[in-house]
Amino acid sequence: VIMGCRDRARAERAAREIRAEVGERADGGGELVVRELDLASLRSVRAFCHRVLQEESRLDVLINNAGIFQCPYMKTEDGFEMQFGVNHLGHFLLTNLLLGLLKNSAPSRIVVVSSKLYKYGEINFEDLNSEISYNKSFCYSRSKLANILFARELARRLEGTGVTVNSLHPGIVRTNLGRHVNIPLLAKPLFNLVSWAFFKTPLEGAQTSIYLASSPDVEGVSGKYFGDCKEEELLPKAMDDLVARKLWDISEVMVGLLK
């Protein structure tokens, strides 16, 4: 398992916890490695993929899981609006650079973590980078809609290759994803109570990703959207193939795959 993580120290700490929990296998069959990967930097994405392609002879599963949520207006190293840049464009480049290895390793799987909040997003091709106007909630939803459209278009392009791609909603999970959301001090105890009562634990939130990555139930299933390990219906705007293709073409130019 390769953990592609932005913060090397936190990643190593998590890896140590995982190794301690899983234990060293007697047959030496399991290995966990940490690699630096910052989805807000196309340079970092390219360096990560270059190393994977040099070191690995096969890649069975790619889980696109990084995300930033409702942050103030910021830009990535390459000048993209942060949520669109990390949640969509970083994963778009990462997946495309590893596609050859995934095809050579078929049957293989790509899993794209989206969100039900895609329902509140629109793909505005006139202002993809939010230069004209920025709404942190809307821009998060747009990036998650882009995830689903990307997964659908990629599934179409991968037909017959043995590589499947599906997207999912993990649920509302107790992580620090919401660190940019300002909760009034007086409301924090109530919010903490609600989150403990109703939010998923990280382990629970990972279940649909694990299901799509490993379950025989979804062997050969591609281009679908899941929640709680079950296929779910999408709104028409998330199934618009013309928008998906246009978004793909523009994304290729934005990340430098095409001039």
PDB file of C-alpha atoms in Angstrom:
ATOM      1  CA  VAL A   1       0.000   0.000   0.000  1.00  0.00           C
ATOM      2  CA  ILE A   2       1.356   3.419  -0.991  1.00  0.00           C
ATOM      3  CA  MET A   3       0.151   6.342   1.115  1.00  0.00           C
ATOM      4  CA  GLY A   4       0.445   9.530  -0.942  1.00  0.00           C
ATOM      5  CA  CYS A   5       0.351  12.301   1.684  1.00  0.00           C
ATOM      6  CA  ARG A   6       1.011  16.041   1.847  1.00  0.00           C
ATOM      7  CA  ASP A   7       2.413  16.110   5.400  1.00  0.00           C
ATOM      8  CA  ARG A   8       5.306  13.666   5.669  1.00  0.00           C
ATOM      9  CA  ALA A   9       5.498  13.676   9.487  1.00  0.00           C
ATOM     10  CA  ARG A  10       1.762  13.055   9.995  1.00  0.00           C
ATOM     11  CA  ALA A  11       1.820  10.365   7.307  1.00  0.00           C
ATOM     12  CA  GLU A  12       4.716   8.526   8.966  1.00  0.00           C
ATOM     13  CA  ARG A  13       2.880   8.698  12.298  1.00  0.00           C
ATOM     14  CA  ALA A  14      -0.260   7.199  10.705  1.00  0.00           C
ATOM     15  CA  ALA A  15       1.812   4.520   8.969  1.00  0.00           C
ATOM     16  CA  ARG A  16       3.401   3.502  12.295  1.00  0.00           C
ATOM     17  CA  GLU A  17      -0.058   3.165  13.861  1.00  0.00           C
ATOM     18  CA  ILE A  18      -1.261   1.025  10.947  1.00  0.00           C
ATOM     19  CA  ARG A  19       1.809  -1.224  11.090  1.00  0.00           C
ATOM     20  CA  ALA A  20       1.373  -1.658  14.845  1.00  0.00           C
ATOM     21  CA  GLU A  21      -2.304  -2.536  14.411  1.00  0.00           C
ATOM     22  CA  VAL A  22      -1.850  -4.915  11.488  1.00  0.00           C
ATOM     23  CA  GLY A  23       1.384  -6.419  12.776  1.00  0.00           C
ATOM     24  CA  GLU A  24       4.220  -7.732  10.682  1.00  0.00           C
ATOM     25  CA  ARG A  25       2.960 -10.588   8.568  1.00  0.00           C
ATOM     26  CA  ALA A  26       4.894 -13.814   8.974  1.00  0.00           C
ATOM     27  CA  ASP A  27       5.105 -14.368   5.206  1.00  0.00           C
ATOM     28  CA  GLY A  28       6.416 -10.828   4.643  1.00  0.00           C
ATOM     29  CA  GLY A  29       3.556 -10.301   2.186  1.00  0.00           C
ATOM     30  CA  GLY A  30       2.440  -6.851   3.256  1.00  0.00           C
ATOM     31  CA  GLU A  31       4.256  -3.537   2.899  1.00  0.00           C
ATOM     32  CA  LEU A  32       3.168   0.032   3.622  1.00  0.00           C
ATOM     33  CA  VAL A  33       5.163   2.921   2.192  1.00  0.00           C
ATOM     34  CA  VAL A  34       4.747   6.687   2.552  1.00  0.00           C
ATOM     35  CA  ARG A  35       5.341   8.993  -0.410  1.00  0.00           C
ATOM     36  CA  GLU A  36       5.069  12.764  -0.427  1.00  0.00           C
ATOM     37  CA  LEU A  37       2.177  14.006  -2.582  1.00  0.00           C
ATOM     38  CA  ASP A  38       0.663  17.495  -2.514  1.00  0.00           C
ATOM     39  CA  LEU A  39      -2.386  17.726  -4.776  1.00  0.00           C
ATOM     40  CA  ALA A  40      -2.085  21.553  -4.683  1.00  0.00           C
ATOM     41  CA  SER A  41       1.157  21.278  -6.674  1.00  0.00           C
ATOM     42  CA  LEU A  42       1.311  19.806 -10.194  1.00  0.00           C
ATOM     43  CA  ARG A  43       5.076  19.566  -9.709  1.00  0.00           C
ATOM     44  CA  SER A  44       4.523  17.361  -6.641  1.00  0.00           C
ATOM     45  CA  VAL A  45       1.976  15.213  -8.515  1.00  0.00           C
ATOM     46  CA  ARG A  46       4.415  14.684 -11.391  1.00  0.00           C
ATOM     47  CA  ALA A  47       7.287  13.813  -9.014  1.00  0.00           C
ATOM     48  CA  PHE A  48       5.112  11.322  -7.104  1.00  0.00           C
ATOM     49  CA  CYS A  49       3.933   9.609 -10.303  1.00  0.00           C
ATOM     50  CA  HIS A  50       7.477   9.506 -11.718  1.00  0.00           C
ATOM     51  CA  ARG A  51       8.654   7.674  -8.601  1.00  0.00           C
ATOM     52  CA  VAL A  52       5.714   5.228  -8.619  1.00  0.00           C
ATOM     53  CA  LEU A  53       6.319   4.420 -12.288  1.00  0.00           C
ATOM     54  CA  GLN A  54      10.009   3.834 -11.583  1.00  0.00           C
ATOM     55  CA  GLU A  55       9.507   1.654  -8.519  1.00  0.00           C
ATOM     56  CA  GLU A  56       6.295  -0.273  -9.134  1.00  0.00           C
ATOM     57  CA  SER A  57       5.678  -2.953 -11.740  1.00  0.00           C
ATOM     58  CA  ARG A  58       1.906  -2.897 -11.196  1.00  0.00           C
ATOM     59  CA  LEU A  59      -0.884  -0.786  -9.708  1.00  0.00           C
ATOM     60  CA  ASP A  60      -4.107  -2.576  -8.794  1.00  0.00           C
ATOM     61  CA  VAL A  61      -6.134   0.216  -7.191  1.00  0.00           C
ATOM     62  CA  LEU A  62      -5.945   4.017  -7.166  1.00  0.00           C
ATOM     63  CA  ILE A  63      -8.096   5.815  -4.576  1.00  0.00           C
ATOM     64  CA  ASN A  64      -8.439   9.572  -5.177  1.00  0.00           C
ATOM     65  CA  ASN A  65      -9.234  10.704  -1.654  1.00  0.00           C
ATOM     66  CA  ALA A  66      -7.542  14.071  -0.980  1.00  0.00           C
ATOM     67  CA  GLY A  67      -9.826  17.021  -0.337  1.00  0.00           C
ATOM     68  CA  ILE A  68     -10.105  20.573   0.940  1.00  0.00           C
ATOM     69  CA  PHE A  69     -13.433  21.957   2.149  1.00  0.00           C
ATOM     70  CA  GLN A  70     -14.848  25.488   2.159  1.00  0.00           C
ATOM     71  CA  CYS A  71     -11.546  27.304   2.554  1.00  0.00           C
ATOM     72  CA  PRO A  72     -11.147  31.077   2.120  1.00  0.00           C
ATOM     73  CA  TYR A  73     -10.187  32.109  -1.414  1.00  0.00           C
ATOM     74  CA  MET A  74      -6.696  30.726  -1.989  1.00  0.00           C
ATOM     75  CA  LYS A  75      -4.735  29.579  -5.001  1.00  0.00           C
ATOM     76  CA  THR A  76      -2.594  26.506  -5.577  1.00  0.00           C
ATOM     77  CA  GLU A  77       1.067  26.702  -6.517  1.00  0.00           C
ATOM     78  CA  ASP A  78      -0.040  26.747 -10.168  1.00  0.00           C
ATOM     79  CA  GLY A  79      -2.599  29.524  -9.745  1.00  0.00           C
ATOM     80  CA  PHE A  80      -5.803  27.459  -9.558  1.00  0.00           C
ATOM     81  CA  GLU A  81      -8.603  28.175  -7.082  1.00  0.00           C
ATOM     82  CA  MET A  82      -7.658  25.862  -4.197  1.00  0.00           C
ATOM     83  CA  GLN A  83     -10.773  23.640  -3.988  1.00  0.00           C
ATOM     84  CA  PHE A  84     -11.020  23.094  -7.750  1.00  0.00           C
ATOM     85  CA  GLY A  85      -7.238  22.699  -7.998  1.00  0.00           C
ATOM     86  CA  VAL A  86      -6.878  20.091  -5.240  1.00  0.00           C
ATOM     87  CA  ASN A  87     -10.177  18.233  -5.419  1.00  0.00           C
ATOM     88  CA  HIS A  88     -10.384  17.992  -9.217  1.00  0.00           C
ATOM     89  CA  LEU A  89      -7.283  19.059 -11.171  1.00  0.00           C
ATOM     90  CA  GLY A  90      -4.676  17.430  -8.910  1.00  0.00           C
ATOM     91  CA  HIS A  91      -6.492  14.099  -9.081  1.00  0.00           C
ATOM     92  CA  PHE A  92      -7.092  14.529 -12.828  1.00  0.00           C
ATOM     93  CA  LEU A  93      -3.350  14.787 -13.501  1.00  0.00           C
ATOM     94  CA  LEU A  94      -2.454  12.065 -10.982  1.00  0.00           C
ATOM     95  CA  THR A  95      -4.867   9.581 -12.565  1.00  0.00           C
ATOM     96  CA  ASN A  96      -3.817  10.351 -16.133  1.00  0.00           C
ATOM     97  CA  LEU A  97      -0.120   9.948 -15.351  1.00  0.00           C
ATOM     98  CA  LEU A  98      -0.747   6.538 -13.709  1.00  0.00           C
ATOM     99  CA  LEU A  99      -3.230   5.329 -16.338  1.00  0.00           C
ATOM    100  CA  GLY A 100      -0.684   3.344 -18.358  1.00  0.00           C
ATOM    101  CA  LEU A 101       0.378   1.345 -15.301  1.00  0.00           C
ATOM    102  CA  LEU A 102      -3.256   0.747 -14.294  1.00  0.00           C
ATOM    103  CA  LYS A 103      -4.040  -0.550 -17.794  1.00  0.00           C
ATOM    104  CA  ASN A 104      -1.000  -2.841 -17.732  1.00  0.00           C
ATOM    105  CA  SER A 105      -2.169  -4.175 -14.337  1.00  0.00           C
ATOM    106  CA  ALA A 106      -5.770  -4.872 -15.436  1.00  0.00           C
ATOM    107  CA  PRO A 107      -8.141  -5.881 -14.008  1.00  0.00           C
ATOM    108  CA  SER A 108      -7.595  -2.756 -11.882  1.00  0.00           C
ATOM    109  CA  ARG A 109      -9.774  -0.117 -10.258  1.00  0.00           C
ATOM    110  CA  ILE A 110      -9.962   3.658  -9.803  1.00  0.00           C
ATOM    111  CA  VAL A 111     -12.046   5.025  -6.929  1.00  0.00           C
ATOM    112  CA  VAL A 112     -12.985   8.718  -6.815  1.00  0.00           C
ATOM    113  CA  VAL A 113     -14.212  10.176  -3.514  1.00  0.00           C
ATOM    114  CA  SER A 114     -16.884  12.803  -4.235  1.00  0.00           C
ATOM    115  CA  SER A 115     -19.720  14.126  -2.045  1.00  0.00           C
ATOM    116  CA  LYS A 116     -23.498  14.454  -2.022  1.00  0.00           C
ATOM    117  CA  LEU A 117     -22.895  18.200  -1.943  1.00  0.00           C
ATOM    118  CA  TYR A 118     -22.233  17.937  -5.702  1.00  0.00           C
ATOM    119  CA  LYS A 119     -25.984  18.651  -5.958  1.00  0.00           C
ATOM    120  CA  TYR A 120     -25.384  22.334  -5.164  1.00  0.00           C
ATOM    121  CA  GLY A 121     -22.614  22.824  -7.733  1.00  0.00           C
ATOM    122  CA  GLU A 122     -22.562  23.953 -11.349  1.00  0.00           C
ATOM    123  CA  ILE A 123     -19.746  23.773 -13.885  1.00  0.00           C
ATOM    124  CA  ASN A 124     -19.345  27.379 -15.021  1.00  0.00           C
ATOM    125  CA  PHE A 125     -16.861  27.254 -17.891  1.00  0.00           C
ATOM    126  CA  GLU A 126     -16.709  31.060 -17.948  1.00  0.00           C
ATOM    127  CA  ASP A 127     -15.245  31.168 -14.427  1.00  0.00           C
ATOM    128  CA  LEU A 128     -13.756  27.769 -13.516  1.00  0.00           C
ATOM    129  CA  ASN A 129     -11.033  29.485 -11.495  1.00  0.00           C
ATOM    130  CA  SER A 130     -13.500  31.708  -9.581  1.00  0.00           C
ATOM    131  CA  GLU A 131     -11.754  34.888 -10.706  1.00  0.00           C
ATOM    132  CA  ILE A 132     -15.092  36.693 -11.174  1.00  0.00           C
ATOM    133  CA  SER A 133     -16.834  35.522  -8.003  1.00  0.00           C
ATOM    134  CA  TYR A 134     -16.023  33.132  -5.155  1.00  0.00           C
ATOM    135  CA  ASN A 135     -18.395  31.345  -2.835  1.00  0.00           C
ATOM    136  CA  LYS A 136     -16.586  28.734  -0.723  1.00  0.00           C
ATOM    137  CA  SER A 137     -19.628  26.432  -0.413  1.00  0.00           C
ATOM    138  CA  PHE A 138     -20.515  26.607  -4.095  1.00  0.00           C
ATOM    139  CA  CYS A 139     -16.898  26.056  -5.155  1.00  0.00           C
ATOM    140  CA  TYR A 140     -16.621  22.939  -2.991  1.00  0.00           C
ATOM    141  CA  SER A 141     -19.816  21.574  -4.552  1.00  0.00           C
ATOM    142  CA  ARG A 142     -18.502  22.385  -8.035  1.00  0.00           C
ATOM    143  CA  SER A 143     -15.278  20.477  -7.368  1.00  0.00           C
ATOM    144  CA  LYS A 144     -17.287  17.449  -6.190  1.00  0.00           C
ATOM    145  CA  LEU A 145     -19.526  17.608  -9.278  1.00  0.00           C
ATOM    146  CA  ALA A 146     -16.333  17.741 -11.341  1.00  0.00           C
ATOM    147  CA  ASN A 147     -15.155  14.535  -9.576  1.00  0.00           C
ATOM    148  CA  ILE A 148     -18.274  12.671 -10.716  1.00  0.00           C
ATOM    149  CA  LEU A 149     -18.139  14.010 -14.289  1.00  0.00           C
ATOM    150  CA  PHE A 150     -14.440  13.075 -14.449  1.00  0.00           C
ATOM    151  CA  ALA A 151     -15.173   9.530 -13.236  1.00  0.00           C
ATOM    152  CA  ARG A 152     -17.963   9.104 -15.811  1.00  0.00           C
ATOM    153  CA  GLU A 153     -15.879  10.372 -18.729  1.00  0.00           C
ATOM    154  CA  LEU A 154     -12.891   8.291 -17.631  1.00  0.00           C
ATOM    155  CA  ALA A 155     -15.103   5.185 -17.400  1.00  0.00           C
ATOM    156  CA  ARG A 156     -16.250   5.830 -20.977  1.00  0.00           C
ATOM    157  CA  ARG A 157     -12.659   6.157 -22.190  1.00  0.00           C
ATOM    158  CA  LEU A 158     -11.589   2.989 -20.344  1.00  0.00           C
ATOM    159  CA  GLU A 159     -14.301   0.693 -21.744  1.00  0.00           C
ATOM    160  CA  GLY A 160     -12.782  -2.637 -22.737  1.00  0.00           C
ATOM    161  CA  THR A 161      -9.448  -2.042 -20.945  1.00  0.00           C
ATOM    162  CA  GLY A 162     -10.256  -3.981 -17.761  1.00  0.00           C
ATOM    163  CA  VAL A 163      -9.860  -0.788 -15.683  1.00  0.00           C
ATOM    164  CA  THR A 164     -13.021   0.323 -13.855  1.00  0.00           C
ATOM    165  CA  VAL A 165     -13.725   3.704 -12.270  1.00  0.00           C
ATOM    166  CA  ASN A 166     -16.496   4.633  -9.833  1.00  0.00           C
ATOM    167  CA  SER A 167     -17.247   7.611  -7.594  1.00  0.00           C
ATOM    168  CA  LEU A 168     -18.765   7.715  -4.123  1.00  0.00           C
ATOM    169  CA  HIS A 169     -20.157   9.769  -1.251  1.00  0.00           C
ATOM    170  CA  PRO A 170     -18.399   8.739   2.004  1.00  0.00           C
ATOM    171  CA  GLY A 171     -20.964  10.358   4.318  1.00  0.00           C
ATOM    172  CA  ILE A 172     -20.277  13.097   6.869  1.00  0.00           C
ATOM    173  CA  VAL A 173     -17.136  11.950   8.639  1.00  0.00           C
ATOM    174  CA  ARG A 174     -15.463  13.199  11.836  1.00  0.00           C
ATOM    175  CA  THR A 175     -12.147  14.403  10.398  1.00  0.00           C
ATOM    176  CA  ASN A 176     -10.420  17.780  10.258  1.00  0.00           C
ATOM    177  CA  LEU A 177     -11.804  18.357   6.741  1.00  0.00           C
ATOM    178  CA  GLY A 178     -14.008  21.076   8.239  1.00  0.00           C
ATOM    179  CA  ARG A 179     -11.102  23.021   9.747  1.00  0.00           C
ATOM    180  CA  HIS A 180     -11.929  26.099   7.633  1.00  0.00           C
ATOM    181  CA  VAL A 181     -15.549  26.220   8.832  1.00  0.00           C
ATOM    182  CA  ASN A 182     -16.005  28.818  11.567  1.00  0.00           C
ATOM    183  CA  ILE A 183     -18.308  27.629  14.337  1.00  0.00           C
ATOM    184  CA  PRO A 184     -19.197  30.260  16.994  1.00  0.00           C
ATOM    185  CA  LEU A 185     -17.593  29.508  20.349  1.00  0.00           C
ATOM    186  CA  LEU A 186     -20.936  29.167  22.137  1.00  0.00           C
ATOM    187  CA  ALA A 187     -22.186  26.681  19.528  1.00  0.00           C
ATOM    188  CA  LYS A 188     -19.093  24.438  19.652  1.00  0.00           C
ATOM    189  CA  PRO A 189     -20.255  22.155  22.513  1.00  0.00           C
ATOM    190  CA  LEU A 190     -23.527  21.521  20.679  1.00  0.00           C
ATOM    191  CA  PHE A 191     -21.723  20.934  17.382  1.00  0.00           C
ATOM    192  CA  ASN A 192     -19.338  18.474  19.057  1.00  0.00           C
ATOM    193  CA  LEU A 193     -22.282  16.612  20.577  1.00  0.00           C
ATOM    194  CA  VAL A 194     -24.075  16.418  17.203  1.00  0.00           C
ATOM    195  CA  SER A 195     -20.925  15.251  15.426  1.00  0.00           C
ATOM    196  CA  TRP A 196     -20.330  12.452  17.946  1.00  0.00           C
ATOM    197  CA  ALA A 197     -23.969  11.387  17.665  1.00  0.00           C
ATOM    198  CA  PHE A 198     -24.479  11.560  13.907  1.00  0.00           C
ATOM    199  CA  PHE A 199     -21.171  11.799  12.022  1.00  0.00           C
ATOM    200  CA  LYS A 200     -19.327   8.698  10.845  1.00  0.00           C
ATOM    201  CA  THR A 201     -15.979   7.665  12.265  1.00  0.00           C
ATOM    202  CA  PRO A 202     -13.097   7.683   9.746  1.00  0.00           C
ATOM    203  CA  LEU A 203     -13.305   3.874   9.625  1.00  0.00           C
ATOM    204  CA  GLU A 204     -17.027   3.998   8.830  1.00  0.00           C
ATOM    205  CA  GLY A 205     -16.456   6.762   6.286  1.00  0.00           C
ATOM    206  CA  ALA A 206     -13.861   4.628   4.483  1.00  0.00           C
ATOM    207  CA  GLN A 207     -16.173   1.633   3.995  1.00  0.00           C
ATOM    208  CA  THR A 208     -17.552   2.564   0.563  1.00  0.00           C
ATOM    209  CA  SER A 209     -14.047   3.327  -0.733  1.00  0.00           C
ATOM    210  CA  ILE A 210     -12.846  -0.050   0.561  1.00  0.00           C
ATOM    211  CA  TYR A 211     -15.885  -1.755  -0.980  1.00  0.00           C
ATOM    212  CA  LEU A 212     -15.245  -0.224  -4.411  1.00  0.00           C
ATOM    213  CA  ALA A 213     -11.520  -0.974  -4.155  1.00  0.00           C
ATOM    214  CA  SER A 214     -11.795  -4.627  -3.182  1.00  0.00           C
ATOM    215  CA  SER A 215     -15.258  -6.192  -3.293  1.00  0.00           C
ATOM    216  CA  PRO A 216     -15.987  -8.894  -5.908  1.00  0.00           C
ATOM    217  CA  ASP A 217     -19.555  -7.492  -5.992  1.00  0.00           C
ATOM    218  CA  VAL A 218     -18.415  -4.563  -8.163  1.00  0.00           C
ATOM    219  CA  GLU A 219     -16.064  -6.467 -10.453  1.00  0.00           C
ATOM    220  CA  GLY A 220     -16.533  -5.029 -13.933  1.00  0.00           C
ATOM    221  CA  VAL A 221     -18.865  -2.270 -12.679  1.00  0.00           C
ATOM    222  CA  SER A 222     -17.801   1.131 -14.007  1.00  0.00           C
ATOM    223  CA  GLY A 223     -19.054   4.708 -14.301  1.00  0.00           C
ATOM    224  CA  LYS A 224     -21.390   4.444 -11.313  1.00  0.00           C
ATOM    225  CA  TYR A 225     -21.886   6.445  -8.107  1.00  0.00           C
ATOM    226  CA  PHE A 226     -22.150   4.816  -4.664  1.00  0.00           C
ATOM    227  CA  GLY A 227     -23.122   5.676  -1.102  1.00  0.00           C
ATOM    228  CA  ASP A 228     -23.073   3.274   1.873  1.00  0.00           C
ATOM    229  CA  CYS A 229     -21.772   0.514  -0.427  1.00  0.00           C
ATOM    230  CA  LYS A 230     -24.835   0.742  -2.693  1.00  0.00           C
ATOM    231  CA  GLU A 231     -25.292   2.297  -6.115  1.00  0.00           C
ATOM    232  CA  GLU A 232     -27.186   5.603  -5.998  1.00  0.00           C
ATOM    233  CA  GLU A 233     -29.028   7.694  -8.587  1.00  0.00           C
ATOM    234  CA  LEU A 234     -27.407  10.896  -9.822  1.00  0.00           C
ATOM    235  CA  LEU A 235     -29.000  14.199 -10.790  1.00  0.00           C
ATOM    236  CA  PRO A 236     -29.063  14.826 -14.576  1.00  0.00           C
ATOM    237  CA  LYS A 237     -26.307  17.469 -14.330  1.00  0.00           C
ATOM    238  CA  ALA A 238     -23.908  14.815 -13.025  1.00  0.00           C
ATOM    239  CA  MET A 239     -24.666  12.604 -16.042  1.00  0.00           C
ATOM    240  CA  ASP A 240     -24.234  15.266 -18.750  1.00  0.00           C
ATOM    241  CA  ASP A 241     -21.746  13.635 -21.120  1.00  0.00           C
ATOM    242  CA  LEU A 242     -21.209  16.810 -23.167  1.00  0.00           C
ATOM    243  CA  VAL A 243     -20.233  18.780 -20.055  1.00  0.00           C
ATOM    244  CA  ALA A 244     -18.052  15.865 -18.885  1.00  0.00           C
ATOM    245  CA  ARG A 245     -16.135  15.826 -22.194  1.00  0.00           C
ATOM    246  CA  LYS A 246     -15.705  19.598 -22.266  1.00  0.00           C
ATOM    247  CA  LEU A 247     -14.476  19.567 -18.655  1.00  0.00           C
ATOM    248  CA  TRP A 248     -12.009  16.808 -19.568  1.00  0.00           C
ATOM    249  CA  ASP A 249     -10.654  18.767 -22.545  1.00  0.00           C
ATOM    250  CA  ILE A 250     -10.220  21.974 -20.530  1.00  0.00           C
ATOM    251  CA  SER A 251      -8.660  20.085 -17.592  1.00  0.00           C
ATOM    252  CA  GLU A 252      -6.073  18.551 -19.946  1.00  0.00           C
ATOM    253  CA  VAL A 253      -4.967  22.041 -20.958  1.00  0.00           C
ATOM    254  CA  MET A 254      -5.048  23.415 -17.397  1.00  0.00           C
ATOM    255  CA  VAL A 255      -2.736  20.699 -16.017  1.00  0.00           C
ATOM    256  CA  GLY A 256      -0.425  20.800 -19.032  1.00  0.00           C
ATOM    257  CA  LEU A 257      -1.213  17.410 -20.570  1.00  0.00           C
ATOM    258  CA  LEU A 258      -2.105  19.310 -23.767  1.00  0.00           C
ATOM    259  CA  LYS A 259      -0.769  22.652 -24.976  1.00  0.00           C
TER     260      LYS A 259
END
